[in-house]
Amino acid sequence: MAKRQEFRRRDSQLPLSTKSRMSWHPQYRSSKFRHVFGKAASKENCYDCVPITRSVHDNHFCAVNPHFIAVVTECAGGGAFLVIPIHQTGKLDPHYPKVCGHKGNVLDIKWNPFDDFVIASCSEDATIKIWDIPKQFLARNITISKKELLGHSRRVGLLEWHPTAANILFSTGYDYKLMIWNLDTKESVISNPVKTIDFHQDVILSMSFNTDGSLLATTCKDRKIRVFDPRAGKVLQEANYKSHRANKVLFLGNMKKLLSTGTSRWNNRQIAVWNEDDLSVPLVEEDLDGSSGVLFPFYDSDTNVLYVVGKGDGNIRYYEISADKPHLNYLTEYRSYLPQKGIGVMPKRGLDVSSCEIFRFYKLITTKSLIEPVSMIVPRRSESYQEDIYPLTAGVQPALTAQEWLNGMNKGPLLVSLRPGSELINSQQQFPERTLSNSMPLESNRYIERIERKTTIEDFKKSNRFLDDRGPRKGIDQIQEDRKSWLSNGYDPFECPPPKTENELLQMFYRQQEEIRRLRELVNQREVQVKQLELEIKNIHMNSGTY
């Protein structure tokens, strides 16, 4: 008792600032993604008996879009990859057709973000090939490519499509060069890139674009991060921080921040967040573990969730990125005993929004010759479309042509809604060239006139329905017709007496709930139509240069 009184006396004599530092106040962050969980697909929904490559190159070896999954495979006498329809799960035929035309091992593959039937591949034979994939089932091996790019003197290790401009491809090789290719030509063999960037002093390990593709960030084997303008070839920022040896880098959407994965001075795996305009010191550094596998970062700019996947690991960590400190907020971790050799990611437009899926991985499990889909799901009770976790996202239409981007134009991606049934007309290619005097395309005018005409008819019906008592008296048949228009789920509010029993009250309650649900769906449909019209008008102004 005496010791307790002495402690209270000393505590009362401490200054207020000291006591506030000593007191512990747990910090709780409210987040709609706090309980996101990973759900692996069942055995019948996996891709079995797939001969996955055993290359030691630090790449994904897998590319996915809503139609196909492409994976680099083992092949004698050259390099090849498989293109499997996304719904063709189960065991793969050992004689399944391949895409094989390279003379060396394939090191990277990337789908065209604006054409789900075009894929690019690069190889140890120092070539890049562009392939057309048929829409029907592959009947035989594809050996003839659509285009061949010849420019690198050594093997080509990385490919990246421009995020907003059509037919612009970036490549890096072991000749320490980064090349920009314009595929918007009729030539089948392109020998000269539109630009070659050669200020890197070693092999480039990763590339990442900002949202509109005006800046490019790279990591090099010299462990430096560089941010530069790819068209001018001018370095804007360079990191010389010795305590973090960067391996992969990623732009964090529109936050003006970068994220890098690498190793610390003591060879611990590490992630770091940087200010895009100042790469002298990272904003946040976090050590993960002492494993040796490369960390692949994936960022969802729609939800601000970062996923970190380790090569050779079975787990997937995910964080929520915030603009304020501490910037990096750990959420949780998906765990599995099956290690991944590589990984692919489904674009947002290919997700299952009915199950609240916000991300989907495709794990390459070499030990079992298996490709396992893993879905990241937000647990929600409601089965309706969740607008808050599915904001407008980048669509399949390019915002710029290749020449417009090369001439210096910058535009963000054209956005679409993931709501089922909502298809936004936001491509300049879908509008006819003929325009009216107000510079609005004819098809868009017809669409808006159709909506206005529909709205006018609905308003006219409503005005007739709600005529006041001063109008002329109607006949009995007309009054009955008007009463029918008020019926909602079989309930007439004018003639039905108030409920007398608890059962009747519950029935009325359920009818009201159903009516509210129906009205909400109607309001959501109207909101989608409004967003469609707003995006149409915005894209029209952007195309005409008046926005």
XYZ file of C-alpha atoms in Angstrom:
547
model
C 0.000 0.000 0.000
C 2.843 2.405 0.827
C 4.537 1.705 -2.532
C 1.277 2.397 -4.398
C 0.811 5.750 -2.604
C 4.441 6.700 -3.344
C 3.919 5.907 -7.045
C 0.738 8.042 -7.176
C 2.548 10.934 -5.469
C 5.418 10.816 -7.995
C 2.984 10.549 -10.913
C 1.085 13.651 -9.732
C 4.357 15.621 -9.707
C 5.217 14.759 -13.329
C 4.609 17.459 -15.957
C 1.612 16.980 -18.236
C 3.715 16.497 -21.387
C 5.701 13.684 -19.749
C 2.532 11.898 -18.651
C 1.036 12.156 -22.142
C 4.148 10.528 -23.566
C 4.025 7.738 -21.016
C 0.328 6.979 -21.480
C -0.551 4.444 -24.182
C -3.454 5.180 -26.467
C -4.071 2.509 -29.118
C -4.706 3.957 -32.577
C -7.576 2.371 -34.514
C -8.092 3.083 -38.219
C -11.491 2.571 -39.726
C -11.202 1.022 -43.159
C -13.644 -0.782 -45.424
C -10.781 -3.095 -46.468
C -9.693 -4.109 -42.974
C -11.327 -7.532 -43.314
C -10.357 -8.320 -46.914
C -9.543 -12.017 -47.186
C -7.962 -14.200 -49.834
C -9.939 -17.128 -51.215
C -8.169 -19.773 -53.277
C -10.103 -21.424 -56.101
C -11.217 -25.028 -55.773
C -9.247 -27.754 -57.526
C -11.640 -27.937 -60.482
C -11.293 -24.169 -61.033
C -7.478 -24.303 -61.206
C -5.294 -24.999 -64.253
C -3.553 -28.338 -63.738
C -0.701 -30.115 -65.547
C 0.745 -26.840 -66.874
C 4.478 -27.116 -67.722
C 5.572 -23.841 -66.076
C 9.010 -22.486 -66.951
C 11.892 -23.162 -64.587
C 13.781 -20.015 -65.558
C 15.438 -18.138 -62.676
C 14.660 -14.740 -64.196
C 12.873 -12.411 -61.726
C 9.689 -11.847 -63.739
C 6.008 -12.679 -63.402
C 6.019 -15.295 -66.237
C 2.234 -14.876 -66.406
C -0.149 -12.384 -68.025
C -3.941 -12.380 -67.650
C -6.898 -10.598 -69.233
C -10.663 -11.322 -69.151
C -10.329 -13.774 -72.072
C -6.990 -15.571 -71.686
C -4.249 -16.546 -69.286
C -0.761 -16.664 -70.822
C 2.099 -18.441 -69.061
C 5.731 -19.002 -70.081
C 6.374 -22.722 -70.488
C 9.217 -25.183 -70.911
C 9.943 -25.883 -74.552
C 12.786 -27.715 -76.271
C 14.613 -25.916 -79.056
C 13.494 -22.374 -78.288
C 11.108 -20.283 -76.241
C 7.343 -20.624 -76.023
C 4.322 -19.707 -73.950
C 0.810 -21.057 -73.557
C -2.393 -19.091 -74.123
C -5.289 -20.758 -72.298
C -8.912 -19.528 -72.414
C -9.762 -18.158 -68.986
C -12.709 -20.537 -68.523
C -10.828 -23.660 -69.635
C -9.913 -24.926 -66.180
C -8.922 -28.417 -65.115
C -6.193 -30.598 -66.589
C -4.344 -29.295 -69.620
C -3.748 -31.526 -72.607
C -0.008 -32.410 -72.839
C -0.155 -31.595 -76.558
C -1.906 -28.270 -76.065
C -0.861 -25.773 -78.801
C 1.852 -23.231 -77.965
C 2.890 -19.811 -79.192
C 6.445 -20.578 -80.263
C 8.577 -18.446 -82.556
C 11.501 -17.316 -80.432
C 14.900 -18.976 -80.743
C 15.684 -18.412 -77.054
C 13.823 -18.643 -73.765
C 10.886 -16.238 -73.347
C 11.595 -13.838 -70.469
C 8.474 -11.645 -70.349
C 4.956 -11.507 -71.795
C 2.398 -8.678 -71.595
C -1.140 -8.381 -72.982
C -2.052 -5.221 -74.847
C -4.272 -3.285 -72.373
C -6.467 -2.046 -75.246
C -6.774 -5.298 -77.229
C -7.385 -8.582 -75.425
C -6.250 -10.577 -78.473
C -2.769 -9.046 -78.875
C 0.206 -10.041 -76.713
C 3.879 -9.040 -76.739
C 6.775 -11.321 -75.809
C 10.528 -10.838 -75.442
C 13.278 -13.387 -75.383
C 16.920 -14.223 -74.901
C 17.288 -14.114 -78.707
C 17.229 -10.253 -78.426
C 13.900 -9.950 -80.268
C 10.416 -8.743 -79.363
C 7.401 -10.253 -81.092
C 3.783 -9.118 -81.262
C 1.239 -11.915 -81.644
C -2.387 -12.013 -82.768
C -4.318 -14.598 -80.741
C -7.385 -16.060 -82.483
C -10.715 -15.612 -80.727
C -11.594 -19.254 -81.175
C -9.819 -22.245 -79.628
C -6.153 -22.646 -80.579
C -6.045 -25.564 -83.023
C -2.280 -25.644 -83.700
C 0.968 -23.976 -82.706
C 1.346 -20.305 -83.600
C 4.788 -19.714 -85.095
C 4.337 -16.569 -87.214
C 4.136 -13.289 -85.336
C 2.278 -10.174 -86.398
C 5.307 -7.902 -85.861
C 8.946 -8.382 -84.942
C 10.993 -5.664 -83.230
C 14.762 -5.735 -83.783
C 16.860 -3.206 -81.914
C 18.448 -4.709 -78.832
C 21.918 -6.218 -79.111
C 21.506 -8.533 -76.120
C 18.613 -10.437 -74.552
C 15.438 -8.478 -73.783
C 14.235 -8.842 -70.200
C 11.239 -6.524 -69.661
C 8.220 -5.239 -71.579
C 5.646 -2.594 -70.641
C 2.727 -1.155 -72.626
C 1.904 2.530 -72.280
C -1.132 2.911 -69.959
C -3.110 5.454 -72.020
C -1.635 5.629 -75.553
C -2.390 2.921 -78.101
C 0.399 0.879 -79.719
C 3.285 2.283 -77.652
C 5.561 -0.399 -76.198
C 8.617 -0.044 -73.934
C 11.376 -2.644 -73.734
C 14.609 -3.029 -71.769
C 17.498 -5.374 -72.416
C 20.803 -6.555 -71.055
C 22.482 -3.991 -73.312
C 21.392 -1.452 -70.618
C 19.107 0.319 -73.101
C 15.445 1.260 -72.844
C 13.641 1.503 -76.193
C 10.284 3.041 -77.137
C 8.463 1.398 -80.047
C 5.589 2.720 -82.135
C 3.585 -0.258 -83.406
C 1.135 1.905 -85.328
C 2.788 1.048 -88.669
C 2.141 -1.429 -91.454
C 5.654 -2.848 -91.313
C 5.949 -6.414 -90.051
C 9.607 -5.943 -89.055
C 10.535 -2.767 -87.164
C 14.272 -2.195 -86.832
C 14.347 1.335 -85.454
C 12.653 2.376 -82.203
C 11.280 5.912 -82.008
C 13.632 6.604 -79.080
C 16.499 4.877 -77.261
C 17.358 5.822 -73.659
C 20.852 4.714 -72.637
C 21.821 6.563 -69.434
C 21.404 3.457 -67.231
C 24.731 1.976 -66.149
C 23.486 -1.592 -65.579
C 20.552 -3.938 -66.206
C 17.105 -2.390 -65.646
C 15.134 -4.462 -63.143
C 11.654 -2.893 -63.328
C 9.579 -0.156 -64.967
C 6.448 1.670 -63.831
C 4.356 4.455 -65.387
C 2.408 7.137 -63.592
C -1.326 7.386 -64.260
C -1.210 9.325 -67.543
C 2.071 7.797 -68.752
C 3.996 11.078 -68.775
C 6.632 9.811 -66.310
C 8.494 6.539 -66.042
C 10.236 5.160 -62.945
C 12.917 2.473 -63.166
C 15.112 0.475 -60.837
C 18.523 -0.640 -61.984
C 21.015 -3.259 -60.857
C 23.038 -0.374 -59.408
C 20.110 -0.198 -56.875
C 19.129 3.342 -57.888
C 15.599 4.565 -58.524
C 15.203 7.023 -61.396
C 12.165 9.066 -62.422
C 12.383 10.585 -65.893
C 10.425 11.904 -68.851
C 10.572 9.088 -71.434
C 9.947 11.368 -74.438
C 12.694 13.830 -73.507
C 14.974 11.194 -72.000
C 15.728 13.529 -69.092
C 16.174 12.301 -65.516
C 14.042 14.331 -63.083
C 14.826 12.510 -59.814
C 17.396 9.943 -58.752
C 17.667 8.099 -55.427
C 21.133 7.669 -53.910
C 19.921 6.278 -50.587
C 22.418 3.583 -49.569
C 20.373 1.847 -46.855
C 17.710 0.613 -49.273
C 18.767 -1.376 -52.336
C 15.725 -1.194 -54.577
C 14.691 -4.060 -56.815
C 11.138 -3.223 -57.980
C 9.418 0.162 -58.156
C 5.800 1.244 -58.548
C 3.942 4.541 -58.953
C 1.162 4.846 -56.359
C -1.602 6.232 -58.578
C -2.205 9.975 -58.216
C -0.667 10.237 -54.742
C 2.639 11.682 -56.031
C 4.410 8.803 -54.314
C 6.515 5.805 -55.278
C 6.830 2.434 -53.627
C 9.901 0.244 -53.931
C 10.762 -3.244 -52.731
C 14.288 -4.409 -52.101
C 16.722 -5.238 -49.331
C 18.178 -3.333 -46.410
C 21.838 -2.998 -45.521
C 21.530 -6.220 -43.479
C 19.846 -8.122 -46.367
C 16.376 -8.019 -44.859
C 13.542 -7.775 -47.375
C 12.148 -4.266 -47.224
C 9.500 -1.963 -48.687
C 9.820 1.821 -48.835
C 7.532 4.737 -49.755
C 9.073 7.767 -51.490
C 7.992 11.277 -52.384
C 7.862 11.490 -56.169
C 9.514 14.937 -56.134
C 12.255 14.112 -53.588
C 14.022 10.755 -53.651
C 16.756 11.712 -51.197
C 15.215 9.919 -48.198
C 12.203 7.542 -48.119
C 9.089 8.629 -46.258
C 8.644 5.159 -44.744
C 10.818 2.051 -44.536
C 9.552 -1.285 -43.265
C 11.507 -4.525 -42.877
C 9.512 -7.667 -43.636
C 11.694 -10.733 -43.128
C 15.049 -12.275 -43.916
C 14.021 -14.346 -46.952
C 15.850 -14.023 -50.254
C 13.022 -14.078 -52.826
C 12.212 -10.939 -54.826
C 9.151 -8.976 -53.686
C 6.645 -8.119 -56.441
C 4.412 -5.116 -55.562
C 0.921 -4.655 -57.046
C -1.100 -1.519 -56.399
C -4.829 -1.008 -56.895
C -5.285 2.741 -57.321
C -9.094 2.392 -57.102
C -9.018 1.040 -53.547
C -5.528 2.283 -52.489
C -4.597 -1.256 -51.482
C -1.036 -2.515 -51.999
C -0.297 -6.232 -52.384
C 3.222 -7.570 -51.841
C 3.969 -11.014 -53.280
C 7.280 -12.751 -52.585
C 8.871 -15.079 -55.116
C 9.139 -18.475 -53.458
C 6.662 -17.476 -50.732
C 3.210 -18.873 -50.200
C 1.771 -15.759 -48.568
C 0.525 -12.419 -49.921
C 0.724 -9.350 -47.669
C -1.531 -6.383 -48.254
C -1.495 -2.814 -47.016
C -3.628 0.294 -47.356
C -1.815 3.354 -48.680
C -2.769 6.767 -47.285
C -1.624 10.259 -48.204
C -0.952 11.080 -44.540
C 1.493 9.471 -42.158
C 2.270 6.651 -41.620
C 1.408 6.172 -45.377
C 1.707 2.378 -45.087
C -1.033 0.679 -43.031
C -0.802 -3.087 -42.687
C -4.120 -4.880 -43.236
C -3.522 -8.621 -43.085
C -1.961 -11.532 -44.936
C -3.134 -14.378 -47.134
C -1.265 -17.562 -46.246
C -0.695 -20.726 -48.208
C 1.844 -23.537 -48.017
C 2.201 -23.590 -51.837
C 5.072 -21.312 -52.995
C 4.627 -19.194 -56.108
C 7.228 -19.124 -58.897
C 5.493 -16.228 -60.641
C 2.148 -14.484 -60.565
C -0.416 -12.887 -62.860
C -3.085 -10.274 -62.125
C -6.550 -9.947 -63.636
C -7.508 -6.409 -64.765
C -10.351 -4.810 -62.811
C -12.820 -5.235 -65.684
C -12.471 -9.032 -65.396
C -13.406 -9.322 -61.714
C -16.570 -10.836 -60.267
C -18.316 -7.828 -58.727
C -21.263 -9.946 -57.546
C -19.004 -11.594 -54.938
C -17.302 -8.290 -53.936
C -13.989 -9.374 -55.500
C -11.543 -6.443 -55.647
C -8.378 -8.227 -56.881
C -7.441 -11.592 -58.338
C -4.058 -13.289 -58.532
C -2.987 -16.310 -60.560
C -0.220 -18.149 -58.692
C 2.248 -20.238 -60.700
C 3.052 -23.251 -58.511
C 5.921 -25.055 -60.222
C 6.112 -27.911 -57.705
C 2.596 -29.044 -58.669
C 2.464 -27.758 -62.303
C -0.565 -25.778 -61.160
C -1.983 -22.291 -61.731
C -4.157 -21.351 -58.757
C -6.488 -18.313 -58.840
C -6.692 -16.425 -55.531
C -9.496 -13.853 -55.111
C -9.320 -10.931 -52.687
C -12.839 -10.401 -51.351
C -14.450 -7.698 -49.226
C -16.986 -9.431 -46.948
C -20.406 -7.850 -47.503
C -23.842 -9.209 -46.623
C -25.672 -7.430 -49.392
C -25.727 -9.078 -52.815
C -26.285 -5.811 -54.676
C -23.557 -3.888 -56.486
C -21.225 -2.138 -54.017
C -20.566 1.325 -55.430
C -18.070 2.316 -52.712
C -15.557 -0.448 -53.477
C -15.945 -0.224 -57.271
C -15.309 3.382 -58.356
C -14.892 4.233 -62.023
C -11.804 2.473 -63.348
C -9.635 2.431 -66.465
C -11.435 0.938 -69.438
C -10.330 -0.907 -72.542
C -10.218 2.128 -74.840
C -7.026 4.210 -75.269
C -7.128 7.917 -74.482
C -4.474 8.836 -77.070
C -3.111 7.604 -80.347
C 0.562 6.734 -80.562
C 1.389 9.858 -82.546
C -0.485 12.156 -80.166
C 1.552 10.877 -77.226
C 4.817 11.136 -79.153
C 3.899 14.734 -80.024
C 3.696 15.626 -76.319
C 0.040 15.168 -75.373
C -0.889 13.692 -71.959
C -4.289 12.318 -70.991
C -5.486 10.159 -68.136
C -7.200 6.834 -68.819
C -10.796 6.760 -70.003
C -12.928 5.550 -67.102
C -15.746 3.018 -67.088
C -18.144 1.649 -64.491
C -17.923 -1.977 -63.362
C -21.660 -2.130 -62.696
C -23.121 -5.069 -64.667
C -24.929 -3.907 -67.779
C -23.357 -0.447 -67.873
C -21.240 0.016 -70.981
C -19.822 3.471 -71.472
C -19.214 4.836 -74.953
C -15.944 6.618 -74.285
C -13.718 5.849 -77.246
C -12.982 8.315 -79.994
C -13.040 5.366 -82.402
C -16.709 4.669 -81.725
C -17.874 8.135 -82.742
C -18.466 8.869 -86.443
C -16.333 11.550 -88.072
C -19.374 13.540 -89.232
C -20.393 16.150 -86.683
C -23.147 18.705 -86.363
C -22.705 22.444 -86.008
C -22.225 22.127 -82.248
C -19.299 19.704 -82.854
C -21.163 16.841 -81.153
C -21.097 13.424 -82.898
C -24.342 12.253 -84.471
C -24.474 8.985 -82.530
C -24.080 10.824 -79.250
C -26.841 13.266 -80.246
C -29.185 10.394 -81.030
C -28.412 8.787 -77.668
C -29.059 12.003 -75.734
C -32.250 12.695 -77.719
C -33.455 9.173 -76.939
C -32.860 9.725 -73.201
C -34.566 13.148 -73.315
C -37.547 11.734 -75.226
C -37.878 8.918 -72.702
C -37.692 11.400 -69.819
C -40.338 13.630 -71.437
C -42.758 10.720 -71.848
C -42.239 9.686 -68.227
C -42.845 13.255 -67.025
C -46.033 13.431 -69.107
C -47.297 10.187 -67.561
C -46.540 11.463 -64.081
C -48.332 14.752 -64.690
C -51.441 12.899 -65.883
C -51.242 10.603 -62.878
C -51.120 13.425 -60.355
C -53.814 15.710 -61.752
C -55.549 17.699 -59.021
C -59.271 17.660 -58.239
C -59.943 20.808 -60.286
C -59.654 18.867 -63.525
C -62.638 17.233 -65.285
C -64.157 14.224 -63.581
C -63.078 10.882 -64.983
C -65.131 7.838 -65.733
C -65.165 4.755 -63.506
C -62.888 2.833 -65.870
C -60.316 5.614 -65.891
C -60.347 5.860 -62.074
C -59.713 2.108 -61.839
C -56.838 2.444 -64.266
C -55.333 5.191 -62.111
C -55.668 3.025 -59.017
C -53.770 0.227 -60.752
C -50.857 2.586 -61.283
C -50.620 3.059 -57.495
C -50.404 -0.643 -56.764
C -47.018 -1.621 -55.410
C -46.326 -5.351 -54.860
C -50.077 -5.993 -54.648
C -50.670 -3.383 -51.966
C -53.126 -0.507 -52.423
C -52.430 2.244 -49.837
C -55.862 3.861 -50.336
C -58.144 0.880 -49.733
C -56.144 -1.510 -47.553
C -56.995 -1.003 -43.856
C -54.234 -0.709 -41.265
C -52.787 -4.019 -40.025
C -54.639 -5.658 -37.164
C -52.271 -8.533 -36.363
C -48.543 -8.918 -36.043
C -48.452 -11.136 -39.121
C -50.102 -8.462 -41.272
C -47.665 -5.889 -39.927
C -44.698 -8.087 -40.881
C -46.118 -8.594 -44.372
C -46.483 -4.855 -44.835
C -42.939 -4.355 -43.565
C -41.531 -6.870 -46.077
C -43.472 -5.232 -48.907
C -42.060 -1.845 -47.986
C -38.534 -3.259 -47.845
C -38.977 -4.747 -51.306
C -40.339 -1.455 -52.596
C -37.363 0.430 -51.118
C -34.946 -2.042 -52.719
C -36.657 -1.634 -56.104
C -36.548 2.149 -55.850
C -32.862 2.062 -54.908
C -32.097 -0.021 -57.973
C -34.027 2.478 -60.070
C -32.061 5.380 -58.578
C -28.785 3.530 -59.190
C -29.759 2.973 -62.826
C -30.458 6.691 -63.207
C -27.097 7.532 -61.615
C -25.307 5.241 -64.055
C -27.105 6.906 -66.963
C -26.060 10.324 -65.668
C -22.422 9.193 -65.329
C -22.545 7.734 -68.825
C -23.752 11.032 -70.247
C -21.174 13.020 -68.253
C -18.338 10.808 -69.475
C -19.644 10.979 -73.047
C -19.712 14.779 -72.944
C -16.262 14.903 -71.309
C -14.752 12.620 -73.934
C -16.432 14.586 -76.725
C -14.886 17.801 -75.414
C -11.502 16.125 -75.009
C -11.596 14.811 -78.568
C -12.614 18.182 -79.959
C -9.997 20.022 -77.853
C -12.507 22.282 -76.114
C -12.356 20.765 -72.648
